């Protein structure tokens, strides 16, 4: 799952802002998990974009125990649509069309 994520657009979400000179609070709320958690981010950090924690919750317990039941799996369209709104994304976001591109780790 990590390898699939690492090659995804989510992993590079913050760098998208860097390339377009849009590293501002208004955009960081969707493009940086670190910003969501702390109110700050480091555009040079390797995993500063949309991370596992964005969709699956804080991974501290999972990383310490390896227990899969500590990871939120079925988050649904509402989570994605919090950032992928009609105002922010053109053409309009479709969860059904996007899901095959982000499904990983045996997600249904």
C-alpha atoms as one frame of an Amber mdcrd trajectory, in Angstrom:
protein
   0.000   0.000   0.000   2.867   2.382   0.807   4.488   1.867  -2.596   1.178
   2.563  -4.368   0.703   5.728  -2.276   4.293   6.910  -2.813   3.702   6.949
  -6.570   0.329   8.688  -6.272  -0.692  12.291  -6.806  -1.662  12.423  -3.119
   1.966  11.888  -2.094   2.997  14.863  -4.226   0.119  17.150  -3.252   2.302
  19.643  -1.401   4.866  19.756  -4.201   2.031  20.680  -6.569   1.594  23.835
  -4.470   5.324  24.491  -4.407   5.570  24.258  -8.212   2.653  26.655  -8.664
   3.802  29.075  -5.907   0.579  28.463  -3.922   1.981  27.394  -0.527  -0.679
  29.377   1.361  -3.024  28.522   4.237  -6.055  28.349   1.947  -4.452  25.527
  -0.064  -2.425  23.803   2.643  -5.584  22.630   4.412  -6.109  20.049   1.657
  -2.558  19.551   0.375  -0.678  18.897   3.629  -1.476  16.476   6.449   1.258
  18.069   8.558  -0.472  21.431   8.171  -3.842  19.944   9.169  -2.323  18.418
  12.296  -0.005  21.222  13.411  -0.857  24.411  11.514   2.620  24.348   9.938
   4.393  22.347   7.265   7.794  21.921   5.694   7.554  21.800   1.896  10.903
  19.994   1.870   9.638  17.097   4.029   9.510  13.833   2.123   5.956  12.922
   3.116   4.416  16.335   3.538   1.463  15.879   1.184  -1.728  13.874   1.612
  -0.474  10.950   3.699  -1.820   7.664   5.028  -3.062   9.535   8.117  -5.207
  11.829   5.980  -7.456   8.954   4.952  -6.764   6.268   7.527  -6.238   8.155
  10.810  -3.214   8.562  13.045  -0.916   5.601  12.452   1.044   5.691  15.713
  -0.693   2.663  17.236  -0.532   0.814  13.927   3.184   1.527  13.543   3.896
   0.321  17.075   1.787  -2.823  16.958   1.324  -3.664  13.277  -2.352  -4.312
  14.047  -4.520  -3.707  10.979  -7.608  -3.054  13.122  -6.130   0.289  14.190
  -6.419   1.649  10.631  -9.685   3.204   9.412 -10.435   1.522   6.100 -13.937
   2.362   4.845 -13.919   6.155   4.900 -16.257   6.638   1.941 -16.841   9.460
  -0.496 -17.561  12.116   2.146 -13.934  12.134   3.314 -12.623  12.694  -0.224
 -15.272  15.297  -0.985 -14.073  17.407   1.943 -11.172  18.557  -0.246 -12.343
  17.580  -3.721 -15.195  20.069  -4.000 -16.815  21.469  -7.142 -15.327  24.879
  -6.319 -11.776  23.534  -6.038 -11.616  20.913  -8.742 -12.524  21.141 -12.401
 -13.651  18.968 -14.024 -15.920  18.002 -11.167 -14.692  15.255  -8.840 -16.355
  11.857  -9.120 -15.621   9.456  -6.253 -16.676   6.510  -8.415 -14.207   7.434
 -11.138 -11.403   8.369  -8.740 -11.606   5.338  -6.459  -9.914   2.817  -8.808
  -6.890   5.118  -9.005  -6.477   5.336  -5.223  -7.699   1.928  -4.022  -4.850
  -0.089  -2.553  -4.104  -2.755  -0.001  -7.144  -4.847  -0.886  -9.646  -2.009
  -0.393 -13.046  -2.796  -1.863
